[in-house]
mmCIF file of C-alpha atoms and ligand atoms in Angstrom:
data_model
loop_
_atom_site.group_PDB
_atom_site.id
_atom_site.type_symbol
_atom_site.label_atom_id
_atom_site.label_comp_id
_atom_site.label_asym_id
_atom_site.label_seq_id
_atom_site.Cartn_x
_atom_site.Cartn_y
_atom_site.Cartn_z
ATOM 1 C CA UNK B 163 -79.234 30.202 31.969
ATOM 2 C CA UNK B 164 -82.768 31.584 32.008
ATOM 3 C CA UNK B 165 -83.698 29.227 34.798
ATOM 4 C CA UNK B 166 -80.655 30.063 36.913
ATOM 5 C CA UNK B 167 -80.303 33.835 37.134
ATOM 6 C CA UNK B 168 -83.051 36.150 38.282
ATOM 7 C CA UNK B 169 -83.430 39.906 38.401
ATOM 8 C CA UNK B 170 -83.693 41.674 41.765
ATOM 9 C CA UNK B 171 -86.394 44.284 42.280
ATOM 10 C CA UNK B 172 -85.320 47.764 43.425
ATOM 11 C CA UNK B 173 -88.727 49.382 42.966
ATOM 12 C CA UNK B 174 -91.952 48.326 41.274
ATOM 13 C CA UNK B 175 -90.451 49.146 37.886
ATOM 14 C CA UNK B 176 -86.695 49.034 38.300
ATOM 15 C CA UNK B 177 -84.654 45.826 38.493
ATOM 16 C CA UNK B 178 -81.009 44.915 39.019
ATOM 17 C CA UNK B 179 -79.937 42.688 36.147
ATOM 18 C CA UNK B 180 -76.156 42.669 36.638
ATOM 19 C CA UNK B 181 -73.578 39.971 37.287
ATOM 20 C CA UNK B 182 -71.591 38.835 40.304
ATOM 21 C CA UNK B 183 -67.874 38.200 39.778
ATOM 22 C CA UNK B 184 -66.977 36.197 42.872
ATOM 23 C CA UNK B 185 -63.463 35.344 41.786
ATOM 24 C CA UNK B 186 -61.808 38.434 40.345
ATOM 25 C CA UNK B 187 -58.798 39.292 42.508
ATOM 26 C CA UNK B 188 -56.970 41.788 40.312
ATOM 27 C CA UNK B 189 -58.869 44.627 38.699
ATOM 28 C CA UNK B 190 -56.303 46.399 36.522
ATOM 29 C CA UNK B 191 -53.857 46.430 39.429
ATOM 30 C CA UNK B 192 -56.417 46.988 42.211
ATOM 31 C CA UNK B 193 -56.602 44.066 44.640
ATOM 32 C CA UNK B 194 -60.248 42.980 44.654
ATOM 33 C CA UNK B 195 -59.960 40.481 47.450
ATOM 34 C CA UNK B 196 -63.732 40.418 47.913
ATOM 35 C CA UNK B 197 -64.584 40.126 44.211
ATOM 36 C CA UNK B 198 -66.977 42.572 42.573
ATOM 37 C CA UNK B 199 -70.270 42.997 40.764
ATOM 38 C CA UNK B 200 -71.030 44.605 37.430
ATOM 39 C CA UNK B 201 -74.398 46.223 37.954
ATOM 40 C CA UNK B 202 -76.862 46.854 35.154
ATOM 41 C CA UNK B 203 -80.435 48.001 35.618
ATOM 42 C CA UNK B 204 -83.681 47.501 33.794
ATOM 43 C CA UNK B 205 -86.315 50.271 33.837
ATOM 44 C CA UNK B 206 -89.803 49.070 32.938
ATOM 45 C CA UNK B 207 -91.044 52.371 31.572
ATOM 46 C CA UNK B 208 -93.244 52.672 28.471
ATOM 47 C CA UNK B 209 -89.934 52.617 26.625
ATOM 48 C CA UNK B 210 -88.132 49.838 28.431
ATOM 49 C CA UNK B 211 -84.563 50.935 29.143
ATOM 50 C CA UNK B 212 -81.367 49.135 30.070
ATOM 51 C CA UNK B 213 -78.857 51.159 32.084
ATOM 52 C CA UNK B 214 -75.302 49.961 31.337
ATOM 53 C CA UNK B 215 -74.294 46.406 30.537
ATOM 54 C CA UNK B 216 -71.650 44.115 32.112
ATOM 55 C CA UNK B 217 -68.140 42.830 31.465
ATOM 56 C CA UNK B 218 -68.102 40.688 28.313
ATOM 57 C CA UNK B 219 -67.731 37.206 29.892
ATOM 58 C CA UNK B 220 -70.883 37.842 31.966
ATOM 59 C CA UNK B 221 -73.231 38.594 29.065
ATOM 60 C CA UNK B 222 -75.269 35.397 29.492
ATOM 61 C CA UNK B 223 -75.906 36.243 33.137
ATOM 62 C CA UNK B 224 -77.150 39.697 32.129
ATOM 63 C CA UNK B 225 -79.426 38.284 29.423
ATOM 64 C CA UNK B 226 -80.782 35.634 31.800
ATOM 65 C CA UNK B 227 -81.592 38.171 34.509
ATOM 66 C CA UNK B 228 -83.328 40.449 31.997
ATOM 67 C CA UNK B 229 -85.241 37.447 30.620
ATOM 68 C CA UNK B 230 -86.517 36.622 34.103
ATOM 69 C CA UNK B 231 -88.535 39.867 33.914
ATOM 70 C CA UNK B 232 -89.100 40.671 30.251
ATOM 71 C CA UNK B 233 -88.210 39.540 26.757
ATOM 72 C CA UNK B 234 -84.908 41.367 26.032
ATOM 73 C CA UNK B 235 -86.272 42.234 22.580
ATOM 74 C CA UNK B 236 -88.714 44.621 24.296
ATOM 75 C CA UNK B 237 -85.892 46.908 25.429
ATOM 76 C CA UNK B 238 -86.107 50.103 23.393
ATOM 77 C CA UNK B 239 -83.282 52.169 24.865
ATOM 78 C CA UNK B 240 -79.857 51.459 26.282
ATOM 79 C CA UNK B 241 -78.110 54.173 28.305
ATOM 80 C CA UNK B 242 -74.329 53.803 28.575
ATOM 81 C CA UNK B 243 -73.265 55.893 31.550
ATOM 82 C CA UNK B 244 -69.618 54.835 31.295
ATOM 83 C CA UNK B 245 -67.679 53.184 28.491
ATOM 84 C CA UNK B 246 -65.023 51.350 30.526
ATOM 85 C CA UNK B 247 -65.233 47.717 29.479
ATOM 86 C CA UNK B 248 -66.515 46.363 32.773
ATOM 87 C CA UNK B 249 -69.759 48.158 31.810
ATOM 88 C CA UNK B 250 -69.637 48.227 28.033
ATOM 89 C CA UNK B 251 -67.833 44.954 27.289
ATOM 90 C CA UNK B 252 -70.912 43.239 25.919
ATOM 91 C CA UNK B 253 -72.659 46.360 24.599
ATOM 92 C CA UNK B 254 -72.137 45.483 20.913
ATOM 93 C CA UNK B 255 -73.531 41.972 21.475
ATOM 94 C CA UNK B 256 -76.459 43.349 23.461
ATOM 95 C CA UNK B 257 -77.236 45.814 20.674
ATOM 96 C CA UNK B 258 -77.163 42.946 18.197
ATOM 97 C CA UNK B 259 -79.456 40.850 20.381
ATOM 98 C CA UNK B 260 -81.914 43.560 21.384
ATOM 99 C CA UNK B 261 -81.856 45.847 18.359
ATOM 100 C CA UNK B 262 -82.867 48.836 20.502
ATOM 101 C CA UNK B 263 -84.348 51.944 18.960
ATOM 102 C CA UNK B 264 -81.619 54.050 20.531
ATOM 103 C CA UNK B 265 -78.412 53.834 22.518
ATOM 104 C CA UNK B 266 -77.427 56.931 24.486
ATOM 105 C CA UNK B 267 -74.049 58.082 25.793
ATOM 106 C CA UNK B 268 -72.377 61.401 26.594
ATOM 107 C CA UNK B 269 -70.486 63.244 23.857
ATOM 108 C CA UNK B 270 -67.211 61.788 25.085
ATOM 109 C CA UNK B 271 -68.932 58.434 25.581
ATOM 110 C CA UNK B 272 -69.903 58.299 21.895
ATOM 111 C CA UNK B 273 -66.233 58.841 21.029
ATOM 112 C CA UNK B 274 -64.946 56.383 23.611
ATOM 113 C CA UNK B 275 -67.326 53.626 22.487
ATOM 114 C CA UNK B 276 -66.250 54.168 18.877
ATOM 115 C CA UNK B 277 -62.599 53.959 19.949
ATOM 116 C CA UNK B 278 -63.250 50.742 21.820
ATOM 117 C CA UNK B 279 -65.372 48.806 19.367
ATOM 118 C CA UNK B 280 -64.474 50.221 15.935
ATOM 119 C CA UNK B 281 -67.586 48.735 14.416
ATOM 120 C CA UNK B 282 -69.825 51.673 13.734
ATOM 121 C CA UNK B 283 -72.103 51.442 16.772
ATOM 122 C CA UNK B 284 -74.982 53.839 16.341
ATOM 123 C CA UNK B 285 -74.928 55.815 19.597
ATOM 124 C CA UNK B 286 -76.882 59.023 20.182
ATOM 125 C CA UNK B 287 -75.211 61.826 22.109
ATOM 126 C CA UNK B 288 -76.779 63.284 25.256
ATOM 127 C CA UNK B 289 -75.484 66.401 26.953
ATOM 128 C CA UNK B 290 -75.493 67.619 30.503
ATOM 129 C CA UNK B 291 -79.063 68.326 31.641
ATOM 130 C CA UNK B 292 -80.688 66.502 28.706
ATOM 131 C CA UNK B 293 -83.828 64.562 29.476
ATOM 132 C CA UNK B 294 -84.558 61.198 27.938
ATOM 133 C CA UNK B 295 -88.287 60.683 27.572
ATOM 134 C CA UNK B 296 -89.229 57.104 28.434
ATOM 135 C CA UNK B 297 -92.948 57.782 27.921
ATOM 136 C CA UNK B 298 -94.290 57.591 31.457
ATOM 137 C CA UNK B 299 -90.877 58.141 33.077
ATOM 138 C CA UNK B 300 -87.967 60.505 32.521
ATOM 139 C CA UNK B 301 -84.230 60.247 32.881
ATOM 140 C CA UNK B 302 -82.153 63.384 33.388
ATOM 141 C CA UNK B 303 -78.521 63.090 32.446
ATOM 142 C CA UNK B 304 -75.762 64.795 34.420
ATOM 143 C CA UNK B 305 -72.297 64.742 32.920
ATOM 144 C CA UNK B 306 -69.600 63.912 35.471
ATOM 145 C CA UNK B 307 -66.505 64.310 33.333
ATOM 146 C CA UNK B 308 -63.383 62.732 34.814
ATOM 147 C CA UNK B 309 -65.380 60.872 37.422
ATOM 148 C CA UNK B 310 -63.510 58.959 36.578
ATOM 149 C CA UNK B 311 -63.259 58.977 32.769
ATOM 150 C CA UNK B 312 -63.956 61.846 30.355
ATOM 151 C CA UNK B 313 -67.134 60.079 29.193
ATOM 152 C CA UNK B 314 -68.634 59.482 32.644
ATOM 153 C CA UNK B 315 -72.192 60.568 33.318
ATOM 154 C CA UNK B 316 -74.959 59.664 35.761
ATOM 155 C CA UNK B 317 -78.671 59.201 35.092
ATOM 156 C CA UNK B 318 -81.432 60.355 37.411
ATOM 157 C CA UNK B 319 -84.781 58.598 37.120
ATOM 158 C CA UNK B 320 -87.095 61.313 38.348
ATOM 159 C CA UNK B 321 -90.238 59.332 39.126
ATOM 160 C CA UNK B 322 -88.368 56.901 41.386
ATOM 161 C CA UNK B 323 -85.892 59.477 42.758
ATOM 162 C CA UNK B 324 -83.224 57.020 41.776
ATOM 163 C CA UNK B 325 -79.679 57.909 40.759
ATOM 164 C CA UNK B 326 -77.804 55.497 38.499
ATOM 165 C CA UNK B 327 -74.365 56.670 39.545
ATOM 166 C CA UNK B 328 -72.049 54.402 37.466
ATOM 167 C CA UNK B 329 -68.706 53.978 39.281
ATOM 168 C CA UNK B 330 -69.460 56.750 41.808
ATOM 169 C CA UNK B 331 -70.471 55.550 45.284
ATOM 170 C CA UNK B 332 -69.556 52.003 44.246
ATOM 171 C CA UNK B 333 -67.179 49.398 45.607
ATOM 172 C CA UNK B 334 -65.658 46.094 44.648
ATOM 173 C CA UNK B 335 -67.636 43.672 46.753
ATOM 174 C CA UNK B 336 -69.223 40.454 45.554
ATOM 175 C CA UNK B 337 -72.144 39.383 47.710
ATOM 176 C CA UNK B 338 -75.450 37.602 47.487
ATOM 177 C CA UNK B 339 -77.000 40.667 49.149
ATOM 178 C CA UNK B 340 -77.915 43.486 46.780
ATOM 179 C CA UNK B 341 -78.716 46.300 49.224
ATOM 180 C CA UNK B 342 -76.698 48.262 51.755
ATOM 181 C CA UNK B 343 -79.090 47.488 54.625
ATOM 182 C CA UNK B 344 -78.393 43.777 54.182
ATOM 183 C CA UNK B 345 -74.658 44.125 54.848
ATOM 184 C CA UNK B 346 -72.593 45.529 57.748
ATOM 185 C CA UNK B 347 -72.076 49.273 57.291
ATOM 186 C CA UNK B 348 -68.372 49.220 58.421
ATOM 187 C CA UNK B 349 -67.636 46.716 55.643
ATOM 188 C CA UNK B 350 -69.343 48.954 53.089
ATOM 189 C CA UNK B 351 -67.536 52.034 54.372
ATOM 190 C CA UNK B 352 -64.189 50.254 54.133
ATOM 191 C CA UNK B 353 -64.717 48.982 50.603
ATOM 192 C CA UNK B 354 -66.162 52.316 49.433
ATOM 193 C CA UNK B 355 -63.130 54.055 50.955
ATOM 194 C CA UNK B 356 -60.799 51.675 49.132
ATOM 195 C CA UNK B 357 -62.632 52.355 45.885
ATOM 196 C CA UNK B 358 -62.440 56.118 46.405
ATOM 197 C CA UNK B 359 -58.747 56.038 47.350
ATOM 198 C CA UNK B 360 -57.738 53.984 44.331
ATOM 199 C CA UNK B 361 -60.079 55.240 41.627
ATOM 200 C CA UNK B 362 -61.496 58.664 42.452
ATOM 201 C CA UNK B 363 -58.901 60.387 44.626
ATOM 202 C CA UNK B 364 -57.092 62.146 41.734
ATOM 203 C CA UNK B 365 -60.407 63.720 40.762
ATOM 204 C CA UNK B 366 -61.407 64.981 44.196
ATOM 205 C CA UNK B 367 -61.985 68.543 42.998
ATOM 206 C CA UNK B 368 -64.481 67.307 40.433
ATOM 207 C CA UNK B 369 -66.116 65.153 43.133
ATOM 208 C CA UNK B 370 -66.681 68.247 45.269
ATOM 209 C CA UNK B 371 -68.216 70.100 42.319
ATOM 210 C CA UNK B 372 -70.589 67.219 41.595
ATOM 211 C CA UNK B 373 -71.574 66.965 45.263
ATOM 212 C CA UNK B 374 -72.271 70.708 45.343
ATOM 213 C CA UNK B 375 -74.289 70.409 42.190
ATOM 214 C CA UNK B 376 -76.366 67.568 43.525
ATOM 215 C CA UNK B 377 -76.969 69.529 46.737
ATOM 216 C CA UNK B 378 -77.944 72.695 44.841
ATOM 217 C CA UNK B 379 -80.363 70.739 42.660
ATOM 218 C CA UNK B 380 -81.983 69.567 45.910
ATOM 219 C CA UNK B 381 -82.367 66.121 44.436
ATOM 220 C CA UNK B 382 -83.588 63.604 46.918
ATOM 221 C CA UNK B 383 -82.312 60.125 46.439
ATOM 222 C CA UNK B 384 -84.510 57.280 47.507
ATOM 223 C CA UNK B 385 -81.910 55.034 45.958
ATOM 224 C CA UNK B 386 -78.350 55.415 44.691
ATOM 225 C CA UNK B 387 -77.576 52.568 42.322
ATOM 226 C CA UNK B 388 -73.878 52.326 41.410
ATOM 227 C CA UNK B 389 -72.258 50.039 38.839
ATOM 228 C CA UNK B 390 -70.314 48.052 41.449
ATOM 229 C CA UNK B 391 -71.310 46.608 44.799
ATOM 230 C CA UNK B 392 -74.464 47.056 46.857
ATOM 231 C CA UNK B 393 -77.263 49.505 46.102
ATOM 232 C CA UNK B 394 -77.726 52.318 48.627
ATOM 233 C CA UNK B 395 -81.317 52.523 49.851
ATOM 234 C CA UNK B 396 -80.730 53.183 53.541
ATOM 235 C CA UNK B 397 -77.375 54.931 54.026
ATOM 236 C CA UNK B 398 -77.421 57.230 50.972
ATOM 237 C CA UNK B 399 -76.792 60.223 53.244
ATOM 238 C CA UNK B 400 -73.800 58.510 54.824
ATOM 239 C CA UNK B 401 -72.060 57.692 51.546
ATOM 240 C CA UNK B 402 -72.606 61.261 50.307
ATOM 241 C CA UNK B 403 -71.128 62.562 53.569
ATOM 242 C CA UNK B 404 -68.126 60.226 53.293
ATOM 243 C CA UNK B 405 -67.489 61.295 49.698
ATOM 244 C CA UNK B 406 -67.324 64.914 50.825
ATOM 245 C CA UNK B 407 -64.860 64.027 53.609
ATOM 246 C CA UNK B 408 -62.662 62.018 51.266
ATOM 247 C CA UNK B 409 -62.794 64.630 48.522
ATOM 248 C CA UNK B 410 -61.781 67.317 51.029
ATOM 249 C CA UNK B 411 -58.920 65.000 52.035
ATOM 250 C CA UNK B 412 -59.478 65.522 55.734
ATOM 251 C CA UNK B 413 -56.441 64.056 57.461
ATOM 252 C CA UNK B 414 -56.189 62.457 60.861
ATOM 253 C CA UNK B 415 -53.341 62.194 63.329
ATOM 254 C CA UNK B 416 -52.252 59.051 61.578
ATOM 255 C CA UNK B 417 -49.084 57.898 59.839
ATOM 256 C CA UNK B 418 -48.517 55.180 57.290
ATOM 257 C CA UNK B 419 -45.044 53.669 57.233
ATOM 258 C CA UNK B 420 -44.370 51.945 53.944
ATOM 259 C CA UNK B 421 -41.107 50.074 53.470
ATOM 260 C CA UNK B 422 -39.281 47.089 52.103
ATOM 261 C CA UNK B 423 -36.261 45.381 53.554
ATOM 262 C CA UNK B 424 -33.496 42.971 52.484
ATOM 263 C CA UNK B 425 -31.809 41.790 55.702
ATOM 264 C CA UNK B 426 -34.187 43.356 58.215
ATOM 265 C CA UNK B 427 -32.331 46.616 58.912
ATOM 266 C CA UNK B 428 -34.841 48.946 57.240
ATOM 267 C CA UNK B 429 -37.548 46.975 59.005
ATOM 268 C CA UNK B 430 -35.940 47.604 62.411
ATOM 269 C CA UNK B 431 -35.909 51.308 61.606
ATOM 270 C CA UNK B 432 -39.575 51.183 60.543
ATOM 271 C CA UNK B 433 -40.584 49.602 63.828
ATOM 272 C CA UNK B 434 -38.634 52.149 65.878
ATOM 273 C CA UNK B 435 -40.153 55.075 63.962
ATOM 274 C CA UNK B 436 -43.594 53.521 64.483
ATOM 275 C CA UNK B 437 -42.998 53.315 68.220
ATOM 276 C CA UNK B 438 -42.070 56.978 68.343
ATOM 277 C CA UNK B 439 -45.168 57.929 66.373
ATOM 278 C CA UNK B 440 -47.345 55.893 68.717
ATOM 279 C CA UNK B 441 -45.751 57.503 71.780
ATOM 280 C CA UNK B 442 -46.516 60.862 70.206
ATOM 281 C CA UNK B 443 -50.210 59.964 70.071
ATOM 282 C CA UNK B 444 -50.468 59.134 66.373
ATOM 283 C CA UNK B 445 -52.242 56.137 64.994
ATOM 284 C CA UNK B 446 -49.803 54.135 62.866
ATOM 285 C CA UNK B 447 -50.022 51.560 60.103
ATOM 286 C CA UNK B 448 -46.778 49.730 59.321
ATOM 287 C CA UNK B 449 -47.003 48.236 55.846
ATOM 288 C CA UNK B 450 -44.242 46.105 54.424
ATOM 289 C CA UNK B 451 -44.482 46.144 50.668
ATOM 290 C CA UNK B 452 -44.225 42.420 50.202
ATOM 291 C CA UNK B 453 -47.011 41.883 52.733
ATOM 292 C CA UNK B 454 -49.444 44.675 51.775
ATOM 293 C CA UNK B 455 -50.970 45.393 48.382
ATOM 294 C CA UNK B 456 -50.540 48.855 46.904
ATOM 295 C CA UNK B 457 -54.299 49.381 46.788
ATOM 296 C CA UNK B 458 -54.595 48.667 50.530
ATOM 297 C CA UNK B 459 -51.741 51.085 51.218
ATOM 298 C CA UNK B 460 -53.513 53.788 49.180
ATOM 299 C CA UNK B 461 -56.647 53.146 51.247
ATOM 300 C CA UNK B 462 -54.795 53.732 54.510
ATOM 301 C CA UNK B 463 -53.203 56.907 53.172
ATOM 302 C CA UNK B 464 -56.585 58.446 52.284
ATOM 303 C CA UNK B 465 -57.092 59.757 55.830
ATOM 304 C CA UNK B 466 -53.471 59.725 57.073
ATOM 305 C CA UNK B 467 -51.479 62.891 57.710
ATOM 306 C CA UNK B 468 -48.011 61.415 57.246
ATOM 307 C CA UNK B 469 -46.371 59.062 54.770
ATOM 308 C CA UNK B 470 -43.042 57.682 55.947
ATOM 309 C CA UNK B 471 -41.150 55.633 53.370
ATOM 310 C CA UNK B 472 -38.199 53.290 53.895
ATOM 311 C CA UNK B 473 -35.984 51.439 51.468
ATOM 312 C CA UNK B 474 -32.617 49.752 51.451
ATOM 313 C CA UNK B 475 -30.243 50.740 48.667
ATOM 314 C CA UNK B 476 -29.852 48.080 46.014
ATOM 315 C CA UNK B 477 -27.513 48.634 43.072
ATOM 316 C CA UNK B 478 -27.523 52.398 43.710
ATOM 317 C CA UNK B 479 -31.328 52.544 43.718
ATOM 318 C CA UNK B 480 -34.387 52.225 45.874
ATOM 319 C CA UNK B 481 -35.919 48.769 46.149
ATOM 320 C CA UNK B 482 -38.223 48.025 43.144
ATOM 321 C CA UNK B 483 -41.320 47.581 45.324
ATOM 322 C CA UNK B 484 -40.738 51.049 46.804
ATOM 323 C CA UNK B 485 -40.543 52.509 43.307
ATOM 324 C CA UNK B 486 -43.822 50.767 42.488
ATOM 325 C CA UNK B 487 -45.757 52.243 45.407
ATOM 326 C CA UNK B 488 -44.346 55.745 44.953
ATOM 327 C CA UNK B 489 -45.222 55.826 41.246
ATOM 328 C CA UNK B 490 -48.700 54.517 42.059
ATOM 329 C CA UNK B 491 -49.293 57.047 44.840
ATOM 330 C CA UNK B 492 -47.989 59.918 42.725
ATOM 331 C CA UNK B 493 -50.692 59.172 40.157
ATOM 332 C CA UNK B 494 -53.363 59.271 42.863
ATOM 333 C CA UNK B 495 -52.293 62.825 43.818
ATOM 334 C CA UNK B 496 -52.892 62.793 47.581
ATOM 335 C CA UNK B 497 -52.798 66.350 48.932
ATOM 336 C CA UNK B 498 -51.663 67.770 52.262
ATOM 337 C CA UNK B 499 -49.318 65.015 53.423
ATOM 338 C CA UNK B 500 -46.139 65.397 55.423
ATOM 339 C CA UNK B 501 -43.478 62.754 55.095
ATOM 340 C CA UNK B 502 -40.000 61.401 55.739
ATOM 341 C CA UNK B 503 -37.526 58.880 54.323
ATOM 342 C CA UNK B 504 -35.319 56.252 55.904
ATOM 343 C CA UNK B 505 -33.316 53.189 54.954
ATOM 344 C CA UNK B 506 -30.218 51.077 55.305
ATOM 345 C CA UNK B 507 -27.333 50.656 52.899
ATOM 346 C CA UNK B 508 -24.004 48.869 52.529
ATOM 347 C CA UNK B 509 -21.733 51.249 50.676
ATOM 348 C CA UNK B 510 -23.343 53.819 48.351
ATOM 349 C CA UNK B 511 -26.643 54.551 50.123
ATOM 350 C CA UNK B 512 -28.646 56.570 47.580
ATOM 351 C CA UNK B 513 -32.108 55.318 48.557
ATOM 352 C CA UNK B 514 -33.071 57.895 51.187
ATOM 353 C CA UNK B 515 -32.242 60.861 48.988
ATOM 354 C CA UNK B 516 -34.101 59.268 46.091
ATOM 355 C CA UNK B 517 -37.182 58.729 48.261
ATOM 356 C CA UNK B 518 -37.089 62.366 49.401
ATOM 357 C CA UNK B 519 -36.958 63.491 45.779
ATOM 358 C CA UNK B 520 -39.886 61.273 44.873
ATOM 359 C CA UNK B 521 -41.898 62.504 47.866
ATOM 360 C CA UNK B 522 -41.085 66.066 46.791
ATOM 361 C CA UNK B 523 -42.458 65.229 43.335
ATOM 362 C CA UNK B 524 -45.678 64.200 45.061
ATOM 363 C CA UNK B 525 -45.787 67.542 46.925
ATOM 364 C CA UNK B 526 -45.307 65.770 50.249
ATOM 365 C CA UNK B 527 -43.760 68.172 52.741
ATOM 366 C CA UNK B 528 -40.589 66.623 54.186
ATOM 367 C CA UNK B 529 -41.083 66.849 57.936
ATOM 368 C CA UNK B 530 -38.626 64.362 59.391
ATOM 369 C CA UNK B 531 -34.886 63.982 59.184
ATOM 370 C CA UNK B 532 -33.423 61.684 56.522
ATOM 371 C CA UNK B 533 -32.405 58.555 58.417
ATOM 372 C CA UNK B 534 -29.644 56.391 56.939
ATOM 373 C CA UNK B 535 -28.100 53.321 58.547
ATOM 374 C CA UNK B 536 -24.942 51.579 57.372
ATOM 375 C CA UNK B 537 -25.667 47.831 57.287
ATOM 376 C CA UNK B 538 -27.414 47.332 60.641
ATOM 377 C CA UNK B 539 -28.860 49.995 62.962
ATOM 378 C CA UNK B 540 -27.286 50.181 66.429
ATOM 379 C CA UNK B 541 -29.116 51.216 69.582
ATOM 380 C CA UNK B 542 -28.294 54.867 69.046
ATOM 381 C CA UNK B 543 -29.715 54.836 65.509
ATOM 382 C CA UNK B 544 -32.876 53.122 66.703
ATOM 383 C CA UNK B 545 -33.252 55.823 69.382
ATOM 384 C CA UNK B 546 -32.883 58.420 66.621
ATOM 385 C CA UNK B 547 -35.570 56.649 64.578
ATOM 386 C CA UNK B 548 -37.854 56.676 67.595
ATOM 387 C CA UNK B 549 -37.248 60.387 68.183
ATOM 388 C CA UNK B 550 -37.961 61.083 64.538
ATOM 389 C CA UNK B 551 -41.296 59.283 64.894
ATOM 390 C CA UNK B 552 -42.102 61.390 67.942
ATOM 391 C CA UNK B 553 -41.240 64.588 66.061
ATOM 392 C CA UNK B 554 -43.460 63.638 63.142
ATOM 393 C CA UNK B 555 -46.326 62.884 65.549
ATOM 394 C CA UNK B 556 -45.928 66.383 67.022
ATOM 395 C CA UNK B 557 -46.125 67.916 63.554
ATOM 396 C CA UNK B 558 -49.305 65.971 62.926
ATOM 397 C CA UNK B 559 -50.937 67.716 65.872
HETATM 398 FE FE1 FEO G 622 -66.334 50.259 36.712
HETATM 399 FE FE2 FEO G 622 -64.608 52.867 35.425
HETATM 400 O O1 FEO G 622 -65.419 51.205 35.396
#
């Protein structure tokens, strides 16, 4: 292993020593169709420090990358910014291997690590604003509770003006390139948006507070080094700007139509509504639930103004895939959406009312008429669907 994996230099004394997971396609329900990385960093201060570790199966890759720079036994400190197992999975084994003088985590991180590993890890607590003296370098810790776990914190390496931002500003993207300026910016913006929409959206208020705090502290970031995906050394300003936009949930004249269908009737309605929306000047995404993953739908909704949901009625209920997406989106707590429901049925036809109730539970303002078709929509019904799309587009203006 030592001969295969090498560390990547960020600055004269900071190295990336993480792992690339080319093949992961499902990250606890999030579709990672481009894989991911688990980033860990080595700081060659007087007291050599490891920032985070990697998911357990990638421990050998981490050890090999560290070994390409320094004997792992020389590491004195480990800082655990986040205890989710993609970053702490091999922490106990790394502690056993390295025998560091100290392991640091936030107050909640100490608890979370104990609850994960149950083996009496000796972890020292650091609080918001605490400074960790590395001898000739200093780390300042900023707690970022609920971004996106209670334990989450970030570490600022003052001498290098480098922010180790754990999940924040990250993305699921496996690549041989380690830095943002080596990859196309639109790709990075898309994957960062997907990450925000699926992981951080429910905590947008806390994101705004952290952004304000970082701005007030007038910290300048030469580098933002997240725990997933490329390291920002060129477009740091852009990702900070995008985070503010996403956290403010700025919405465009855009609608997302999400639906499933059994014999194509609900689909015909979806297409007619989409045409009306387009005629009204809205940008539209039509996403059939058995063709689009829930995490891609959430990504499209991040900047959309309207969510239009269609389902046939099956056994007095909405279609199971429609239930899935609505439960998922409810948990993400998107704010400021308008919406509408539509669907076909054979005899009982409960689905549209059920969708409206679920949208209401998500605080989506119902802005279009409930559209129900018995069996197959006729021309008149499709005209009505189209008009409804037009009306929703007008409300989006
Ligand atoms: Fe990448 Fe919240 O773990």
